[in-house]
Short mmCIF file of N, CA and C in Angstrom, two decimals:
data_model
loop_
_atom_site.label_atom_id
_atom_site.label_comp_id
_atom_site.label_asym_id
_atom_site.label_seq_id
_atom_site.Cartn_x
_atom_site.Cartn_y
_atom_site.Cartn_z
N UNK A 1 76.14 162.46 176.88
CA UNK A 1 76.80 163.67 175.67
C UNK A 1 75.89 163.96 174.70
N UNK A 2 75.85 162.61 173.83
CA UNK A 2 75.30 162.64 172.63
C UNK A 2 74.23 163.40 172.35
N UNK A 3 72.96 163.13 173.31
CA UNK A 3 71.73 163.59 173.60
C UNK A 3 71.76 165.22 173.72
N UNK A 4 72.81 165.87 174.73
CA UNK A 4 72.77 167.06 174.53
C UNK A 4 73.09 167.69 173.46
N UNK A 5 74.47 167.12 172.43
CA UNK A 5 74.45 167.87 171.24
C UNK A 5 73.49 167.70 170.26
N UNK A 6 72.89 166.29 170.59
CA UNK A 6 71.97 166.65 169.60
C UNK A 6 70.85 167.60 169.74
N UNK A 7 70.19 167.91 170.95
CA UNK A 7 69.52 168.76 171.46
C UNK A 7 69.76 170.25 170.80
N UNK A 8 71.21 170.55 171.43
CA UNK A 8 71.80 171.79 170.82
C UNK A 8 71.59 171.94 169.20
N UNK A 9 72.03 170.92 168.50
CA UNK A 9 71.44 171.34 166.95
C UNK A 9 70.02 171.23 166.76
N UNK A 10 68.97 170.75 167.37
CA UNK A 10 67.73 170.95 167.10
C UNK A 10 67.11 172.10 167.67
N UNK A 11 67.63 172.58 168.60
CA UNK A 11 67.09 174.17 168.86
C UNK A 11 68.24 174.94 167.97
N UNK A 12 68.97 175.13 167.65
CA UNK A 12 69.89 175.76 166.40
C UNK A 12 68.98 175.53 165.15
N UNK A 13 68.47 174.60 164.71
CA UNK A 13 67.76 174.23 163.47
C UNK A 13 66.49 174.82 163.86
N UNK A 14 65.91 174.78 165.09
CA UNK A 14 64.48 175.58 165.50
C UNK A 14 64.65 176.97 165.32
N UNK A 15 65.68 177.79 165.42
CA UNK A 15 65.68 178.76 165.64
C UNK A 15 66.04 179.54 163.93
N UNK A 16 66.93 178.88 163.23
CA UNK A 16 66.79 179.25 161.56
C UNK A 16 65.78 179.01 160.96
N UNK A 17 64.74 177.71 161.18
CA UNK A 17 63.30 177.91 160.94
C UNK A 17 62.74 178.72 160.92
N UNK A 18 62.40 179.24 162.45
CA UNK A 18 61.54 180.34 162.84
C UNK A 18 62.04 181.53 162.06
N UNK A 19 63.12 181.95 162.11
CA UNK A 19 63.80 182.77 161.57
C UNK A 19 63.40 183.23 159.87
N UNK A 20 63.63 182.29 159.54
CA UNK A 20 63.34 182.29 157.84
C UNK A 20 61.67 182.04 157.75
N UNK A 21 60.97 181.59 158.57
CA UNK A 21 59.75 181.75 158.38
C UNK A 21 59.30 183.22 158.57
N UNK A 22 59.96 183.96 159.87
CA UNK A 22 59.38 185.47 159.80
C UNK A 22 60.25 186.05 158.57
N UNK A 23 61.00 185.81 158.21
CA UNK A 23 61.38 186.66 156.79
C UNK A 23 60.40 186.79 155.79
N UNK A 24 59.76 185.24 155.41
CA UNK A 24 59.06 185.13 154.63
C UNK A 24 57.67 185.74 155.05
N UNK A 25 57.49 185.85 156.07
CA UNK A 25 56.18 186.74 156.66
C UNK A 25 56.66 188.17 156.54
N UNK A 26 57.33 188.54 156.47
CA UNK A 26 57.82 190.15 156.27
C UNK A 26 57.70 189.95 154.96
N UNK A 27 58.01 189.36 153.87
CA UNK A 27 57.70 189.47 152.38
C UNK A 27 56.59 189.33 152.14
N UNK A 28 55.90 188.95 153.09
CA UNK A 28 54.34 188.67 152.37
C UNK A 28 53.46 189.67 151.90
N UNK A 29 53.44 190.93 152.40
CA UNK A 29 52.86 192.06 151.91
C UNK A 29 53.22 192.28 150.47
N UNK A 30 54.17 192.46 150.47
CA UNK A 30 54.82 193.00 149.20
C UNK A 30 54.38 192.26 147.92
N UNK A 31 54.53 190.61 148.35
CA UNK A 31 54.07 189.75 147.08
C UNK A 31 52.69 189.61 147.10
N UNK A 32 51.77 189.97 148.12
CA UNK A 32 50.48 190.29 148.05
C UNK A 32 49.89 191.31 147.03
N UNK A 33 50.78 191.95 147.23
CA UNK A 33 50.34 193.41 146.31
C UNK A 33 50.86 193.03 144.77
N UNK A 34 51.91 192.07 144.44
CA UNK A 34 51.80 191.56 143.03
C UNK A 34 51.14 190.87 142.35
N UNK A 35 50.48 189.70 143.49
CA UNK A 35 49.52 188.83 142.90
C UNK A 35 49.01 187.92 144.28
N UNK A 36 48.02 187.99 144.36
CA UNK A 36 47.17 187.38 145.89
C UNK A 36 47.78 185.65 145.85
N UNK A 37 48.49 185.11 145.09
CA UNK A 37 48.90 183.61 145.10
C UNK A 37 50.29 183.62 145.68
N UNK A 38 50.99 184.76 144.84
CA UNK A 38 52.30 185.09 145.16
C UNK A 38 52.52 185.27 146.89
N UNK A 39 51.79 186.14 147.39
CA UNK A 39 51.48 186.48 148.71
C UNK A 39 51.17 184.85 149.47
N UNK A 40 49.93 184.46 148.92
CA UNK A 40 49.85 183.16 149.99
C UNK A 40 50.75 182.22 149.98
N UNK A 41 51.61 181.81 149.00
CA UNK A 41 53.15 181.03 148.94
C UNK A 41 54.06 181.36 150.29
N UNK A 42 54.09 182.87 150.29
CA UNK A 42 54.96 183.73 151.47
C UNK A 42 54.08 183.26 152.45
N UNK A 43 52.95 183.49 152.84
CA UNK A 43 52.30 183.56 153.76
C UNK A 43 52.35 182.17 154.22
N UNK A 44 52.23 180.91 153.57
CA UNK A 44 52.55 179.59 153.63
C UNK A 44 53.62 178.98 154.24
N UNK A 45 54.59 179.31 153.13
CA UNK A 45 56.08 178.95 153.80
C UNK A 45 56.47 179.68 155.00
N UNK A 46 55.63 180.66 155.48
CA UNK A 46 56.08 181.18 156.76
C UNK A 46 55.40 180.66 158.13
N UNK A 47 54.54 180.16 158.03
CA UNK A 47 53.63 179.01 158.44
C UNK A 47 54.27 177.82 158.75
N UNK A 48 54.64 177.38 157.66
CA UNK A 48 55.07 175.80 157.32
C UNK A 48 56.37 175.90 158.36
N UNK A 49 57.69 176.95 158.12
CA UNK A 49 58.78 176.95 158.89
C UNK A 49 58.73 177.36 160.19
N UNK A 50 57.69 178.39 160.64
CA UNK A 50 57.69 178.46 162.04
C UNK A 50 57.09 177.24 162.68
N UNK A 51 55.86 176.66 162.01
CA UNK A 51 55.54 175.25 162.49
C UNK A 51 56.37 173.98 162.83
N UNK A 52 57.26 174.03 161.97
CA UNK A 52 58.41 173.25 161.68
C UNK A 52 59.36 173.38 163.09
N UNK A 53 59.63 174.68 162.70
CA UNK A 53 60.60 175.20 164.05
C UNK A 53 59.96 174.90 165.54
N UNK A 54 58.88 175.14 165.60
CA UNK A 54 58.50 174.98 166.85
C UNK A 54 58.01 173.35 167.45
N UNK A 55 57.84 172.52 166.27
CA UNK A 55 58.04 171.23 166.58
C UNK A 55 59.40 170.91 166.88
N UNK A 56 60.59 171.33 166.09
CA UNK A 56 62.02 170.96 166.84
C UNK A 56 61.94 171.12 168.00
N UNK A 57 61.56 172.58 168.59
CA UNK A 57 62.14 173.15 169.69
C UNK A 57 61.60 172.48 171.15
N UNK A 58 60.31 172.26 170.53
CA UNK A 58 59.32 171.46 171.82
C UNK A 58 59.31 169.98 171.61
N UNK A 59 59.80 169.54 170.66
CA UNK A 59 59.74 167.84 170.25
C UNK A 59 58.12 167.69 170.69
N UNK A 60 57.43 168.46 169.82
CA UNK A 60 56.06 168.03 170.00
C UNK A 60 55.22 167.37 169.34
N UNK A 61 55.79 165.84 169.23
CA UNK A 61 55.20 164.90 168.59
C UNK A 61 54.96 164.05 169.93
N UNK A 62 53.19 164.05 169.84
CA UNK A 62 53.09 162.78 171.04
C UNK A 62 52.77 161.69 170.48
N UNK A 63 51.88 161.77 169.32
CA UNK A 63 51.61 160.31 169.06
C UNK A 63 52.75 159.33 167.81
N UNK A 64 52.35 158.50 167.66
CA UNK A 64 53.19 157.70 166.88
C UNK A 64 54.42 157.05 167.50
N UNK A 65 54.45 157.35 168.69
CA UNK A 65 55.67 156.78 169.68
C UNK A 65 56.56 157.83 170.36
N UNK A 66 55.77 158.99 169.73
CA UNK A 66 56.74 159.95 170.60
C UNK A 66 58.09 160.51 169.70
N UNK A 67 58.61 161.75 169.95
CA UNK A 67 59.35 162.23 169.29
C UNK A 67 60.47 161.21 168.71
N UNK A 68 61.24 160.28 170.00
CA UNK A 68 62.35 159.44 169.62
C UNK A 68 61.81 158.73 168.31
N UNK A 69 60.74 158.12 167.82
CA UNK A 69 60.02 157.18 167.33
C UNK A 69 60.18 158.24 165.60
N UNK A 70 59.60 159.27 165.99
CA UNK A 70 59.52 160.74 164.35
C UNK A 70 60.38 161.57 164.32
N UNK A 71 61.59 161.38 165.08
CA UNK A 71 62.09 162.62 164.89
C UNK A 71 63.04 162.41 163.35
N UNK A 72 63.59 161.19 163.00
CA UNK A 72 63.94 160.97 161.36
C UNK A 72 63.12 161.43 160.49
N UNK A 73 62.01 161.18 160.80
CA UNK A 73 60.83 161.67 159.92
C UNK A 73 60.73 163.14 159.62
N UNK A 74 60.73 163.71 160.94
CA UNK A 74 60.61 165.54 161.14
C UNK A 74 61.93 165.55 160.24
N UNK A 75 63.02 165.37 160.33
CA UNK A 75 64.10 165.79 159.80
C UNK A 75 64.45 165.90 158.32
N UNK A 76 63.65 164.60 157.97
CA UNK A 76 63.60 164.54 156.56
C UNK A 76 62.59 165.36 155.73
N UNK A 77 61.39 165.81 156.66
CA UNK A 77 60.59 166.64 156.12
C UNK A 77 61.26 167.91 155.89
N UNK A 78 61.78 168.22 156.92
CA UNK A 78 62.27 169.81 157.17
C UNK A 78 63.39 169.72 155.83
N UNK A 79 64.01 168.67 156.05
CA UNK A 79 65.22 168.86 154.54
C UNK A 79 64.14 168.92 153.13
N UNK A 80 63.39 168.36 152.90
CA UNK A 80 62.49 168.59 151.86
C UNK A 80 61.76 169.53 151.62
N UNK A 81 61.08 170.04 152.52
CA UNK A 81 60.43 171.39 152.66
C UNK A 81 61.64 172.32 151.99
N UNK A 82 62.75 172.40 152.93
CA UNK A 82 63.49 173.58 152.90
C UNK A 82 64.20 173.75 151.67
N UNK A 83 64.70 172.73 150.96
CA UNK A 83 65.48 172.24 149.67
C UNK A 83 64.45 172.75 148.42
N UNK A 84 62.88 172.39 148.63
CA UNK A 84 62.06 172.87 147.73
C UNK A 84 61.90 174.49 147.48
N UNK A 85 61.86 174.98 148.97
CA UNK A 85 61.53 176.65 149.31
C UNK A 85 63.07 176.95 148.50
N UNK A 86 64.47 176.47 148.40
CA UNK A 86 65.62 176.87 148.06
C UNK A 86 65.58 176.81 146.55
N UNK A 87 65.31 175.48 145.93
CA UNK A 87 64.95 175.33 144.62
C UNK A 87 64.13 176.48 143.88
N UNK A 88 62.78 176.68 144.64
CA UNK A 88 62.05 177.77 143.92
C UNK A 88 62.75 179.09 143.81
N UNK A 89 63.45 179.35 145.09
CA UNK A 89 64.08 180.59 144.89
C UNK A 89 65.08 180.51 143.67
N UNK A 90 65.95 180.07 143.55
CA UNK A 90 67.06 179.73 142.68
C UNK A 90 65.86 180.22 141.06
N UNK A 91 65.09 179.11 140.81
CA UNK A 91 64.22 179.17 139.41
C UNK A 91 63.30 180.93 139.34
N UNK A 92 63.27 181.31 140.82
CA UNK A 92 62.43 183.05 140.75
C UNK A 92 63.72 183.90 140.17
N UNK A 93 64.87 183.52 140.56
CA UNK A 93 65.92 184.34 140.32
C UNK A 93 66.57 184.68 138.87
N UNK A 94 66.35 182.98 138.15
CA UNK A 94 67.39 182.64 136.84
C UNK A 94 65.98 182.66 135.74
N UNK A 95 64.85 182.04 135.90
CA UNK A 95 64.33 182.13 134.99
C UNK A 95 62.73 182.85 135.20
N UNK A 96 62.44 183.28 136.50
CA UNK A 96 60.91 183.56 136.80
C UNK A 96 60.27 182.67 137.09
N UNK A 97 59.02 182.73 138.02
CA UNK A 97 57.92 182.10 138.18
C UNK A 97 57.55 181.64 137.42
N UNK A 98 56.84 180.40 137.00
CA UNK A 98 56.35 180.42 135.86
C UNK A 98 54.43 180.51 135.49
N UNK A 99 54.41 181.04 136.70
CA UNK A 99 52.70 181.72 137.13
C UNK A 99 52.59 182.99 137.20
N UNK A 100 51.41 183.67 136.61
CA UNK A 100 51.05 184.65 137.58
C UNK A 100 51.46 186.04 136.66
N UNK A 101 51.10 187.24 137.15
CA UNK A 101 51.33 188.05 135.95
C UNK A 101 52.86 188.71 136.01
N UNK A 102 53.49 188.21 136.47
CA UNK A 102 55.08 188.40 136.40
C UNK A 102 55.81 186.98 135.75
N UNK A 103 54.85 186.39 134.98
CA UNK A 103 55.53 184.71 134.79
C UNK A 103 56.89 185.29 133.74
N UNK A 104 57.77 184.29 134.18
CA UNK A 104 59.24 184.80 133.32
C UNK A 104 59.75 185.55 133.43
N UNK A 105 59.65 186.37 134.87
CA UNK A 105 60.19 187.41 134.47
C UNK A 105 61.46 187.47 135.87
N UNK A 106 62.20 187.09 135.68
CA UNK A 106 63.50 186.69 136.74
C UNK A 106 63.67 188.00 137.70
N UNK A 107 63.46 187.84 139.28
CA UNK A 107 63.17 188.77 140.30
C UNK A 107 64.95 188.85 140.81
N UNK A 108 65.36 190.02 141.33
CA UNK A 108 66.24 190.67 141.67
C UNK A 108 66.79 190.18 143.03
N UNK A 109 67.52 190.17 143.29
CA UNK A 109 67.99 189.86 145.07
C UNK A 109 68.21 190.86 145.75
N UNK A 110 67.68 190.25 146.90
CA UNK A 110 67.20 191.62 147.99
C UNK A 110 67.84 190.62 149.20
N UNK A 111 68.21 191.94 150.22
CA UNK A 111 68.51 191.34 151.40
C UNK A 111 67.78 190.27 152.26
N UNK A 112 66.48 190.43 152.22
CA UNK A 112 65.58 189.73 152.75
C UNK A 112 65.56 187.99 152.33
N UNK A 113 65.53 187.97 151.01
CA UNK A 113 65.51 186.71 150.09
C UNK A 113 66.97 186.23 150.38
N UNK A 114 68.14 186.92 150.27
CA UNK A 114 69.36 186.32 150.36
C UNK A 114 69.91 185.49 151.90
N UNK A 115 69.15 186.48 152.77
CA UNK A 115 69.43 186.08 154.13
C UNK A 115 68.28 184.96 154.52
N UNK A 116 67.22 184.71 153.89
CA UNK A 116 66.60 183.61 154.25
C UNK A 116 67.23 182.32 153.79
N UNK A 117 67.48 182.40 152.79
CA UNK A 117 68.48 181.59 151.95
C UNK A 117 69.80 181.13 152.38
N UNK A 118 70.25 182.03 152.89
CA UNK A 118 71.64 181.62 153.46
C UNK A 118 71.14 180.73 154.87
N UNK A 119 70.21 181.12 155.81
CA UNK A 119 69.60 180.69 156.80
C UNK A 119 68.97 179.18 156.34
N UNK A 120 68.37 178.98 155.64
CA UNK A 120 67.50 177.91 155.18
C UNK A 120 69.03 176.94 154.66
N UNK A 121 69.90 177.19 153.96
CA UNK A 121 70.99 176.33 153.58
C UNK A 121 71.67 175.62 154.79
N UNK A 122 71.69 177.02 155.81
CA UNK A 122 72.80 176.29 157.12
C UNK A 122 71.38 175.31 157.79
N UNK A 123 70.33 175.76 157.74
CA UNK A 123 69.26 174.89 158.26
C UNK A 123 69.20 173.47 157.85
N UNK A 124 69.34 173.30 156.57
CA UNK A 124 69.28 171.73 155.76
C UNK A 124 70.36 171.23 156.34
N UNK A 125 71.72 172.15 156.06
CA UNK A 125 72.59 171.31 156.90
C UNK A 125 72.68 170.79 158.06
N UNK A 126 72.16 171.60 158.93
CA UNK A 126 72.06 171.11 160.42
C UNK A 126 71.22 169.79 160.19
N UNK A 127 69.92 169.60 159.53
CA UNK A 127 68.88 168.89 159.39
C UNK A 127 69.75 167.35 158.68
N UNK A 128 70.39 167.76 158.07
CA UNK A 128 71.19 166.37 157.24
C UNK A 128 72.18 165.64 158.29
N UNK A 129 72.77 166.59 159.29
CA UNK A 129 73.83 166.40 160.18
C UNK A 129 72.59 165.52 161.14
N UNK A 130 71.41 166.32 161.76
CA UNK A 130 70.85 165.69 162.53
C UNK A 130 70.31 163.95 162.39
N UNK A 131 69.92 164.07 160.86
CA UNK A 131 69.63 162.84 160.39
C UNK A 131 70.52 161.53 160.54
N UNK A 132 72.11 162.19 160.13
CA UNK A 132 72.90 160.91 160.07
C UNK A 132 73.25 160.73 161.63
N UNK A 133 73.27 161.50 162.29
CA UNK A 133 73.55 161.09 163.71
C UNK A 133 72.50 160.42 164.20
N UNK A 134 71.45 160.37 163.91
CA UNK A 134 70.05 159.39 164.44
C UNK A 134 70.24 158.20 163.79
N UNK A 135 70.45 158.29 162.35
CA UNK A 135 70.80 156.92 161.45
C UNK A 135 71.86 156.30 162.29
N UNK A 136 72.97 156.77 162.84
CA UNK A 136 74.18 155.87 163.20
C UNK A 136 73.38 155.43 164.75
N UNK A 137 72.76 156.38 165.54
CA UNK A 137 72.19 155.77 166.90
C UNK A 137 71.35 154.16 166.46
N UNK A 138 70.61 154.30 165.46
CA UNK A 138 69.39 153.65 165.24
C UNK A 138 70.23 152.20 165.05
N UNK A 139 71.49 152.38 163.82
CA UNK A 139 72.22 151.45 163.55
C UNK A 139 73.06 150.78 164.81
N UNK A 140 73.49 151.57 165.60
CA UNK A 140 74.26 150.97 167.10
C UNK A 140 73.30 150.57 167.89
N UNK A 141 71.72 150.61 167.66
CA UNK A 141 71.06 149.84 168.88
C UNK A 141 70.64 148.85 168.43
N UNK A 142 70.78 148.44 166.62
CA UNK A 142 70.27 147.18 166.14
C UNK A 142 71.34 146.39 166.04
N UNK A 143 72.38 146.43 166.72
CA UNK A 143 73.85 145.70 166.84
C UNK A 143 73.80 144.74 167.99
#
């Protein structure tokens, strides 16, 4: 039963990651018009989030001992990446991006960005939960 529950959480996290990536891709054109580097960030975030979601969905790690050996690190990478994106979003809404033509001009809130941050916060929560479950399982095996 534990395995099915973990798999369900992984699929939910994968869906949220792909969804957040799609929202970043949708925001890309607008940000490219503002400055190429802003657009590059949005497209990079989109690729990273969709790739991460697909890795979770397919458990697509063949090397390094397979999924069971690397999933803890995959969860941790997802936590770090999404917390970084959320943190950067907070900065852009409070003091503004420190570079580019609109440096230090805070951005307003929009439907896409608030939706993506909500999905990312839930995603981080799921990944923290998955990490906790994995650590408990590893500790039980070590006994």
